[in-house]
Short mmCIF file of C-alpha atoms and ligand atoms in Angstrom, two decimals:
data_model
loop_
_atom_site.label_atom_id
_atom_site.label_comp_id
_atom_site.label_asym_id
_atom_site.label_seq_id
_atom_site.Cartn_x
_atom_site.Cartn_y
_atom_site.Cartn_z
CA MET G 29 104.58 83.10 157.97
CA ALA G 30 108.34 82.98 158.50
CA LEU G 31 110.48 81.88 155.56
CA LEU G 32 112.40 79.45 157.75
CA GLU G 33 111.47 78.17 161.16
CA VAL G 34 113.75 75.74 162.93
CA GLN G 35 112.28 74.11 166.03
CA GLY G 36 114.09 71.75 168.38
CA LEU G 37 116.52 70.64 165.69
CA ARG G 38 118.80 67.80 166.78
CA THR G 39 121.48 66.48 164.43
CA TYR G 40 123.65 63.61 165.51
CA PHE G 41 126.63 61.72 164.08
CA LYS G 42 127.27 58.04 164.54
CA THR G 43 130.90 57.55 165.57
CA GLN G 44 132.94 54.61 166.84
CA GLU G 45 132.88 56.06 170.35
CA GLY G 46 129.12 56.60 170.33
CA THR G 47 126.53 59.13 169.21
CA LEU G 48 127.92 62.64 168.85
CA LYS G 49 125.21 65.22 169.46
CA ALA G 50 126.53 68.02 167.24
CA VAL G 51 123.29 70.04 167.23
CA ASP G 52 121.17 69.37 170.25
CA GLY G 53 117.85 71.19 170.19
CA ILE G 54 118.12 74.58 168.52
CA ASP G 55 115.38 77.01 167.53
CA PHE G 56 115.43 80.06 165.31
CA MET G 57 113.33 81.88 162.78
CA LEU G 58 114.13 83.86 159.69
CA GLU G 59 111.83 86.21 157.81
CA LYS G 60 112.06 86.91 154.11
CA GLY G 61 114.99 89.22 153.42
CA GLN G 62 116.40 88.90 156.93
CA ALA G 63 120.02 88.07 157.74
CA MET G 64 120.97 86.08 160.80
CA GLY G 65 124.47 85.42 162.03
CA LEU G 66 125.47 82.16 163.65
CA ALA G 67 128.55 82.48 165.83
CA GLY G 68 130.49 80.27 168.19
CA GLU G 69 133.85 78.62 168.48
CA SER G 70 135.09 75.74 166.36
CA GLY G 71 133.12 72.52 166.74
CA CYS G 72 129.99 74.06 168.29
CA GLY G 73 127.77 72.80 165.46
CA LYS G 74 127.40 75.76 163.08
CA THR G 75 128.18 73.87 159.88
CA THR G 76 126.13 70.88 161.03
CA ALA G 77 123.12 73.15 161.57
CA ALA G 78 123.55 74.59 158.07
CA LEU G 79 123.97 71.19 156.43
CA SER G 80 120.85 69.96 158.25
CA ILE G 81 118.74 72.72 156.71
CA MET G 82 120.03 71.74 153.26
CA LYS G 83 119.79 68.01 154.06
CA LEU G 84 123.41 67.65 152.99
CA LEU G 85 124.74 65.74 155.98
CA PRO G 86 127.56 63.23 155.61
CA ALA G 87 126.56 59.55 155.62
CA ASN G 88 127.01 59.11 159.39
CA GLY G 89 124.95 62.20 160.20
CA TYR G 90 121.20 62.26 160.68
CA ILE G 91 118.42 64.50 161.90
CA ALA G 92 117.39 62.96 165.20
CA GLY G 93 114.51 65.30 165.91
CA GLY G 94 112.84 68.65 165.44
CA ARG G 95 111.38 70.51 162.52
CA ILE G 96 112.84 72.63 159.74
CA ASN G 97 109.94 74.47 158.25
CA PHE G 98 110.97 76.15 155.01
CA MET G 99 108.28 77.93 152.99
CA GLY G 100 105.60 75.75 154.52
CA GLN G 101 107.29 72.35 154.19
CA ASP G 102 109.24 70.33 156.72
CA MET G 103 112.74 69.92 155.27
CA ALA G 104 113.42 67.13 157.76
CA LYS G 105 110.87 65.04 155.85
CA VAL G 106 111.37 66.19 152.24
CA THR G 107 113.27 63.69 150.08
CA GLY G 108 114.08 62.75 146.47
CA ASP G 109 113.17 65.05 143.59
CA LYS G 110 111.32 67.47 145.80
CA LEU G 111 114.42 67.96 147.90
CA ARG G 112 116.65 68.36 144.85
CA ALA G 113 114.29 71.00 143.50
CA ILE G 114 114.46 73.02 146.72
CA ARG G 115 118.24 72.84 146.96
CA TRP G 116 119.93 75.53 144.88
CA ARG G 117 116.64 76.85 143.52
CA ASP G 118 115.23 77.99 146.88
CA ILE G 119 118.09 77.51 149.33
CA SER G 120 121.73 77.60 148.40
CA ILE G 121 124.90 77.36 150.40
CA ILE G 122 128.38 78.77 150.10
CA PHE G 123 130.36 75.97 151.72
CA GLN G 124 133.10 76.51 154.24
CA GLY G 125 136.35 76.65 152.26
CA ALA G 126 134.39 76.39 149.03
CA MET G 127 136.52 78.77 147.05
CA ASN G 128 139.13 76.06 146.96
CA ALA G 129 136.56 73.49 145.93
CA LEU G 130 135.77 74.74 142.44
CA ASN G 131 136.39 72.02 139.89
CA PRO G 132 139.91 72.83 138.61
CA VAL G 133 139.42 71.29 135.17
CA LYS G 134 136.17 73.04 134.34
CA ARG G 135 135.80 76.62 133.18
CA VAL G 136 134.10 78.72 135.86
CA GLY G 137 131.28 79.72 133.49
CA GLU G 138 130.37 76.10 132.97
CA GLN G 139 130.22 75.53 136.72
CA ILE G 140 127.71 78.35 137.03
CA THR G 141 125.56 77.43 134.01
CA GLU G 142 125.20 73.77 135.09
CA PRO G 143 122.74 74.35 137.95
CA ILE G 144 120.87 76.97 135.91
CA ILE G 145 120.34 74.51 133.01
CA LEU G 146 119.38 71.75 135.43
CA HIS G 147 116.93 73.70 137.57
CA GLU G 148 115.47 76.21 135.17
CA LYS G 149 115.39 73.91 132.13
CA VAL G 150 116.80 76.63 129.87
CA ASP G 151 119.29 76.20 127.01
CA GLU G 152 122.98 76.92 127.27
CA ALA G 153 122.83 80.36 125.66
CA VAL G 154 120.23 81.60 128.16
CA ALA G 155 122.19 80.11 131.06
CA MET G 156 125.43 81.71 129.81
CA LYS G 157 123.73 85.11 129.56
CA ARG G 158 122.60 84.73 133.15
CA ALA G 159 126.06 83.58 134.26
CA LYS G 160 127.53 86.76 132.76
CA GLU G 161 124.96 88.89 134.57
CA LEU G 162 125.87 87.09 137.79
CA PHE G 163 129.56 87.78 137.18
CA GLU G 164 128.74 91.44 136.77
CA MET G 165 126.65 91.36 139.93
CA VAL G 166 129.52 89.97 142.01
CA GLY G 167 132.03 92.37 140.47
CA ILE G 168 133.95 90.18 138.01
CA ASN G 169 134.43 91.13 134.39
CA PRO G 170 132.04 88.86 132.42
CA ASN G 171 134.74 88.41 129.77
CA ARG G 172 136.50 86.12 132.22
CA ILE G 173 133.65 83.60 132.19
CA ARG G 174 135.64 81.07 130.13
CA GLU G 175 138.65 81.03 132.41
CA TYR G 176 139.64 78.24 134.78
CA PRO G 177 139.59 78.54 138.60
CA HIS G 178 143.42 78.72 138.86
CA GLU G 179 143.33 81.94 136.83
CA PHE G 180 141.43 83.68 139.66
CA SER G 181 142.69 85.00 142.97
CA GLY G 182 141.22 83.68 146.25
CA GLY G 183 138.91 86.67 146.62
CA MET G 184 137.68 86.27 143.06
CA ARG G 185 137.08 82.56 143.51
CA GLN G 186 134.94 83.45 146.52
CA ARG G 187 133.02 85.89 144.27
CA VAL G 188 132.52 83.03 141.79
CA MET G 189 131.15 80.90 144.63
CA ILE G 190 128.73 83.67 145.56
CA ALA G 191 127.65 83.91 141.91
CA MET G 192 127.06 80.15 141.92
CA ALA G 193 124.99 80.38 145.09
CA LEU G 194 122.83 83.08 143.48
CA ALA G 195 122.52 81.30 140.12
CA CYS G 196 118.97 80.04 140.59
CA LYS G 197 117.69 83.12 142.45
CA PRO G 198 117.25 81.46 145.84
CA ARG G 199 115.23 82.90 148.73
CA LEU G 200 117.76 81.82 151.32
CA VAL G 201 121.54 81.74 151.08
CA ILE G 202 123.65 80.12 153.76
CA ALA G 203 127.21 81.44 153.82
CA ASP G 204 129.48 79.24 155.92
CA GLU G 205 132.63 81.19 156.87
CA PRO G 206 132.52 83.19 153.63
CA THR G 207 135.60 85.27 154.38
CA THR G 208 137.73 83.17 156.71
CA ALA G 209 140.47 82.26 154.23
CA LEU G 210 140.82 85.78 152.83
CA ASP G 211 143.06 88.67 153.78
CA VAL G 212 141.51 91.62 155.61
CA MET G 213 141.09 93.92 152.60
CA ILE G 214 139.45 91.23 150.48
CA GLN G 215 137.34 90.19 153.49
CA ALA G 216 135.91 93.69 153.66
CA GLN G 217 135.08 93.63 149.94
CA ILE G 218 133.32 90.27 150.17
CA ILE G 219 131.36 91.41 153.22
CA SER G 220 130.15 94.54 151.50
CA LEU G 221 129.29 92.50 148.40
CA LEU G 222 127.19 90.08 150.45
CA LYS G 223 125.52 92.94 152.28
CA ASN G 224 124.63 94.76 149.07
CA LEU G 225 123.35 91.63 147.33
CA GLN G 226 121.23 90.76 150.33
CA LYS G 227 119.51 94.16 150.25
CA GLU G 228 119.28 94.32 146.46
CA LEU G 229 117.79 90.83 146.05
CA ASP G 230 115.81 90.85 149.30
CA LEU G 231 117.60 87.64 150.25
CA ALA G 232 117.32 85.85 153.54
CA MET G 233 120.78 84.92 154.68
CA ILE G 234 122.40 82.82 157.38
CA VAL G 235 126.00 83.90 157.80
CA ILE G 236 128.19 81.55 159.79
CA SER G 237 131.41 82.83 161.26
CA HIS G 238 133.55 82.71 164.34
CA ASP G 239 134.48 86.29 163.47
CA LEU G 240 131.94 88.48 165.24
CA SER G 241 132.86 91.59 163.28
CA VAL G 242 131.82 89.87 160.03
CA LEU G 243 128.45 89.08 161.56
CA ALA G 244 127.99 92.53 163.10
CA GLU G 245 128.38 94.02 159.64
CA THR G 246 126.17 91.64 157.71
CA CYS G 247 123.40 90.53 160.05
CA GLU G 248 120.67 92.25 162.00
CA GLN G 249 120.10 89.18 164.20
CA LEU G 250 122.70 87.06 165.95
CA SER G 251 122.55 83.59 167.47
CA ILE G 252 125.45 82.40 169.59
CA MET G 253 126.02 78.65 169.66
CA TYR G 254 127.91 76.68 172.26
CA ALA G 255 128.34 72.90 172.27
CA GLY G 256 125.34 72.20 170.05
CA LYS G 257 122.95 74.69 171.67
CA ILE G 258 121.97 78.28 171.05
CA VAL G 259 122.91 80.09 174.25
CA GLU G 260 121.97 83.64 173.25
CA ARG G 261 119.90 85.27 170.55
CA ALA G 262 119.13 88.94 169.93
CA SER G 263 119.70 91.77 167.49
CA SER G 264 123.39 92.21 166.67
CA ALA G 265 123.40 95.61 168.40
CA GLU G 266 121.98 94.08 171.58
CA VAL G 267 124.44 91.21 171.62
CA PHE G 268 127.36 93.61 171.33
CA GLU G 269 126.07 96.25 173.70
CA ASP G 270 124.52 94.11 176.38
CA PRO G 271 125.54 90.44 176.16
CA GLN G 272 123.89 88.38 178.90
CA GLN G 273 125.20 84.84 178.82
CA PRO G 274 128.76 84.41 180.22
CA TYR G 275 129.98 82.62 177.08
CA THR G 276 128.75 85.45 174.86
CA LYS G 277 130.35 87.97 177.20
CA GLY G 278 133.61 86.07 176.85
CA LEU G 279 133.36 86.01 173.06
CA ILE G 280 132.66 89.74 172.86
CA ALA G 281 135.45 90.53 175.30
CA ALA G 282 137.87 88.32 173.37
CA PHE G 283 137.23 90.48 170.37
CA PRO G 284 139.40 93.43 169.48
CA ASN G 285 137.60 96.61 170.51
CA ILE G 286 137.38 99.66 168.26
CA HIS G 287 140.82 100.79 169.38
CA GLY G 288 142.22 97.48 168.25
CA LYS G 289 143.14 96.27 171.72
CA LYS G 290 142.54 92.58 172.29
CA ILE G 291 141.55 91.51 175.77
CA MET G 292 141.66 87.80 176.42
CA PRO G 293 139.05 86.93 178.99
CA ALA G 294 139.90 84.46 181.71
CA SER G 295 136.32 83.16 181.59
CA ILE G 296 136.79 81.47 178.25
CA ALA G 297 139.90 79.41 178.97
CA GLY G 298 139.58 75.67 178.41
CA ASN G 299 137.80 73.68 175.75
CA PRO G 300 134.20 72.87 174.85
CA PRO G 301 132.87 69.57 176.21
CA ASN G 302 132.94 66.27 174.38
CA LEU G 303 129.62 66.06 172.53
CA ILE G 304 129.47 62.28 172.83
CA ARG G 305 129.20 62.59 176.59
CA ALA G 306 127.81 66.09 177.00
CA PRO G 307 127.45 67.28 180.60
CA LEU G 308 124.04 67.09 182.24
CA GLY G 309 123.75 70.71 183.26
CA CYS G 310 124.92 73.87 181.52
CA ARG G 311 127.47 72.89 178.89
CA PHE G 312 129.53 75.98 179.56
CA ALA G 313 129.64 75.42 183.33
CA GLU G 314 133.15 74.02 183.57
CA ARG G 315 134.60 77.10 181.84
CA CYS G 316 132.31 79.63 183.47
CA PHE G 317 133.51 81.99 186.21
CA MET G 318 129.95 82.30 187.50
CA ALA G 319 129.15 78.58 187.72
CA LYS G 320 127.48 77.26 190.88
CA GLU G 321 126.16 73.83 191.78
CA VAL G 322 122.87 74.31 189.95
CA CYS G 323 124.79 74.82 186.68
CA LEU G 324 126.29 71.34 186.90
CA LYS G 325 122.94 69.70 187.54
CA GLU G 326 120.35 71.55 185.54
CA GLU G 327 120.42 72.71 181.99
CA PRO G 328 119.42 76.37 181.68
CA LYS G 329 116.63 77.05 179.18
CA LEU G 330 116.83 79.74 176.52
CA VAL G 331 114.43 82.37 177.90
CA GLU G 332 113.54 85.92 176.96
CA VAL G 333 115.55 88.15 179.28
CA LYS G 334 114.82 91.51 177.64
CA PRO G 335 112.31 92.19 174.86
CA GLY G 336 113.55 90.24 171.83
CA HIS G 337 116.70 89.16 173.67
CA TRP G 338 117.04 85.50 174.71
CA ALA G 339 119.70 83.89 176.85
CA ALA G 340 120.32 80.55 178.55
CA CYS G 341 121.89 81.06 181.98
CA HIS G 342 120.67 80.27 185.50
CA PHE G 343 121.87 83.68 186.63
CA VAL G 344 120.09 85.80 184.07
CA PRO G 345 116.51 86.27 185.25
CA PRO G 346 113.75 85.86 182.69
CA LEU G 347 111.81 88.93 181.62
CA ARG G 348 108.56 87.34 182.70
CA GLY G 349 108.91 85.48 186.00
N1 LIG X 23 131.00 63.51 159.80
C1 LIG X 23 131.18 63.68 161.11
N2 LIG X 23 131.30 62.61 161.94
C2 LIG X 23 131.46 62.75 163.26
N3 LIG X 23 131.47 63.93 163.88
C3 LIG X 23 131.37 65.03 163.13
C4 LIG X 23 131.21 64.98 161.71
N4 LIG X 23 131.12 66.24 161.24
C5 LIG X 23 131.22 67.04 162.30
N5 LIG X 23 131.35 66.34 163.45
C6 LIG X 23 131.45 66.87 164.83
O1 LIG X 23 130.29 67.64 165.09
C7 LIG X 23 130.62 68.77 165.89
C8 LIG X 23 130.16 70.02 165.19
O2 LIG X 23 130.95 70.22 164.02
P1 LIG X 23 130.70 71.41 163.01
O3 LIG X 23 131.55 71.19 161.84
O4 LIG X 23 129.24 71.58 162.80
O5 LIG X 23 131.24 72.65 163.87
P2 LIG X 23 131.45 74.16 163.44
O6 LIG X 23 130.82 75.00 164.49
O7 LIG X 23 131.04 74.37 162.05
O8 LIG X 23 133.05 74.31 163.58
P3 LIG X 23 134.09 75.18 162.69
O9 LIG X 23 134.02 76.58 163.23
O10 LIG X 23 135.41 74.54 162.99
O11 LIG X 23 133.72 75.07 161.27
C9 LIG X 23 132.11 68.69 166.16
O12 LIG X 23 132.30 68.07 167.40
C10 LIG X 23 132.62 67.81 165.03
O13 LIG X 23 133.77 67.12 165.42
MG1 LIG X 24 132.04 74.89 160.32
#
């Protein structure tokens, strides 16, 4: 059985202008110890998908349909104490921009021991010992455990966040833009830290980023989101070597190649559609150089186009007719 299986997940927000369909029917699966990347431009629903799995949506957000099967239970239906027990103990999340969200008036050690004491019902000394081990694991000198967040650099605060996410030995860690606010050198360090921890602890991981190189390095599987849908899914190598869906092709082409040259593709000009009044057909149609009439009328389904490689485009023929 898969560790996490998301089927037909729809997450909507109530807004003054109407219902905003931020995640509109996505499917994916994650095995124990597997890392999946979730990519796509700003506003396509990556964070909303992550928050749905954790059931941490803002007050105007709700799961409108689908199933989130985690270790045999449907997260969409779990509530109360049972939900609180799963959060942090089994699934944890490194929030987007979280390194700036540490409580400034609390020592970092205390912020790590809190969930350990709460979830594992151990005393402070045991929790502190574990917090020090976690510091060591993420490459911070354990002697700094009593310092305050402002005494750490941005990269180190991100390491503290990773330590916090690992505090209760979860099976699944969701990392939402874990390196976006960091400079390139520190980014590389955090990426290799995440990669090593994932292997060492046999963690399942969902890494969210608009930076494809981060995902290529950390994840064996990639899902590309566009306007609330997954438009392509395959191994990272496949997505990079043989992207099928025009949006994915645009994303890959927009990326600096190994020689550092950046090619801006004409196909990706324009903006994603308004998710309150999403278009009927393919959501990428109005930006797509390949679009024909059918694309404006009919929504393409995500179909297997090569073994293990799925894409949603009217012009990519399915593997099995
Ligand atoms: N609380 C909210 N109320 C209304 N709409 C929201 C709310 N939170 C997010 N949205 C909308 O839902 C859509 C998806 O947002 P989300 O934050 O999931 O995107 P994202 O892919 O994580 O983007 P980014 O790369 O910028 O982090 C966007 O259109 C956003 O404006
Ligand atoms: Mg986000």
